[in-house]
């Protein structure tokens, strides 16, 4: 459960940092809802471009973590400065709180078995396709794409 909350925190503030650097002007609440998606798009593009240029995932790991935590710092600073400027808007209206709670809790509801048995221990099903993805991931971790 701790991994989920850390992932939510990192993806939220890294996305805020990416949006801030790209100078995308969205309302504060909308930017908080879209920022995890922006983070995952950033990770996907960064890793896929790196693999395309024949780097291993292990070589890209440090730079991805470094950039992510730089964006987290920028996102935290952005939210802190927003809260300092708009101290009167700290109280969310009831509809915003319900929407934010739904967005936060819906993955936990949809993936209940994973959270019940543990995200790191439960593979989800006995279907063999997960081993294929694990094998491809292990291959890309160790070897550049197209080496075989």
Short mmCIF file of C-alpha atoms in Angstrom, two decimals, residues 5-85:
data_model
loop_
_atom_site.label_atom_id
_atom_site.label_comp_id
_atom_site.label_asym_id
_atom_site.label_seq_id
_atom_site.Cartn_x
_atom_site.Cartn_y
_atom_site.Cartn_z
CA UNK A 5 0.88 6.19 -2.11
CA UNK A 6 4.50 6.97 -2.99
CA UNK A 7 3.71 6.43 -6.68
CA UNK A 8 0.67 8.72 -6.38
CA UNK A 9 2.76 11.41 -4.68
CA UNK A 10 5.64 11.22 -7.17
CA UNK A 11 3.41 11.07 -10.25
CA UNK A 12 1.26 13.94 -9.02
CA UNK A 13 4.07 16.38 -8.32
CA UNK A 14 6.31 15.30 -11.21
CA UNK A 15 3.39 15.93 -13.57
CA UNK A 16 2.86 19.34 -11.98
CA UNK A 17 6.54 20.09 -12.57
CA UNK A 18 6.37 19.00 -16.22
CA UNK A 19 3.26 21.12 -16.78
CA UNK A 20 5.00 24.05 -15.11
CA UNK A 21 8.10 23.76 -17.30
CA UNK A 22 5.96 23.45 -20.44
CA UNK A 23 4.01 26.52 -19.26
CA UNK A 24 0.64 24.86 -19.62
CA UNK A 25 -1.92 27.08 -17.91
CA UNK A 26 -4.69 24.95 -16.48
CA UNK A 27 -6.89 25.51 -13.45
CA UNK A 28 -5.18 24.18 -10.33
CA UNK A 29 -7.64 21.36 -9.73
CA UNK A 30 -7.57 20.19 -13.37
CA UNK A 31 -3.78 20.22 -13.42
CA UNK A 32 -3.75 18.05 -10.28
CA UNK A 33 -6.01 15.51 -11.97
CA UNK A 34 -4.07 15.36 -15.24
CA UNK A 35 -0.53 15.48 -13.84
CA UNK A 36 -0.19 11.70 -13.10
CA UNK A 37 -1.08 11.00 -16.73
CA UNK A 38 1.55 13.51 -17.86
CA UNK A 39 4.15 11.77 -15.67
CA UNK A 40 3.42 8.35 -17.13
CA UNK A 41 3.53 9.73 -20.68
CA UNK A 42 6.90 11.31 -19.87
CA UNK A 43 8.26 8.02 -18.51
CA UNK A 44 6.93 6.07 -21.50
CA UNK A 45 8.39 8.47 -24.05
CA UNK A 46 11.75 8.76 -22.30
CA UNK A 47 12.22 5.01 -21.94
CA UNK A 48 10.93 4.13 -25.40
CA UNK A 49 13.14 6.72 -27.10
CA UNK A 50 16.11 5.48 -25.09
CA UNK A 51 15.42 1.86 -26.03
CA UNK A 52 14.99 2.88 -29.67
CA UNK A 53 18.51 4.32 -29.61
CA UNK A 54 19.85 0.98 -28.28
CA UNK A 55 20.24 1.88 -24.62
CA UNK A 56 19.33 -0.57 -21.90
CA UNK A 57 16.70 0.29 -19.32
CA UNK A 58 19.36 -0.03 -16.62
CA UNK A 59 21.36 2.70 -18.37
CA UNK A 60 18.29 4.94 -18.54
CA UNK A 61 17.18 4.26 -14.98
CA UNK A 62 19.36 6.85 -13.22
CA UNK A 63 18.56 9.67 -15.64
CA UNK A 64 14.84 8.86 -15.48
CA UNK A 65 14.85 8.92 -11.68
CA UNK A 66 16.92 12.09 -11.63
CA UNK A 67 14.63 13.95 -14.04
CA UNK A 68 11.55 12.70 -12.21
CA UNK A 69 12.77 13.99 -8.86
CA UNK A 70 13.77 17.30 -10.41
CA UNK A 71 10.21 17.59 -11.72
CA UNK A 72 8.86 16.59 -8.28
CA UNK A 73 10.83 19.45 -6.72
CA UNK A 74 9.53 21.90 -9.31
CA UNK A 75 5.98 20.62 -8.78
CA UNK A 76 6.21 20.95 -5.00
CA UNK A 77 7.56 24.47 -5.35
CA UNK A 78 4.75 25.30 -7.81
CA UNK A 79 2.06 24.03 -5.42
CA UNK A 80 3.65 25.79 -2.45
CA UNK A 81 3.77 29.11 -4.29
CA UNK A 82 0.18 28.65 -5.45
CA UNK A 83 -0.98 28.00 -1.89
CA UNK A 84 0.90 31.05 -0.61
CA UNK A 85 -0.77 33.28 -3.20
#
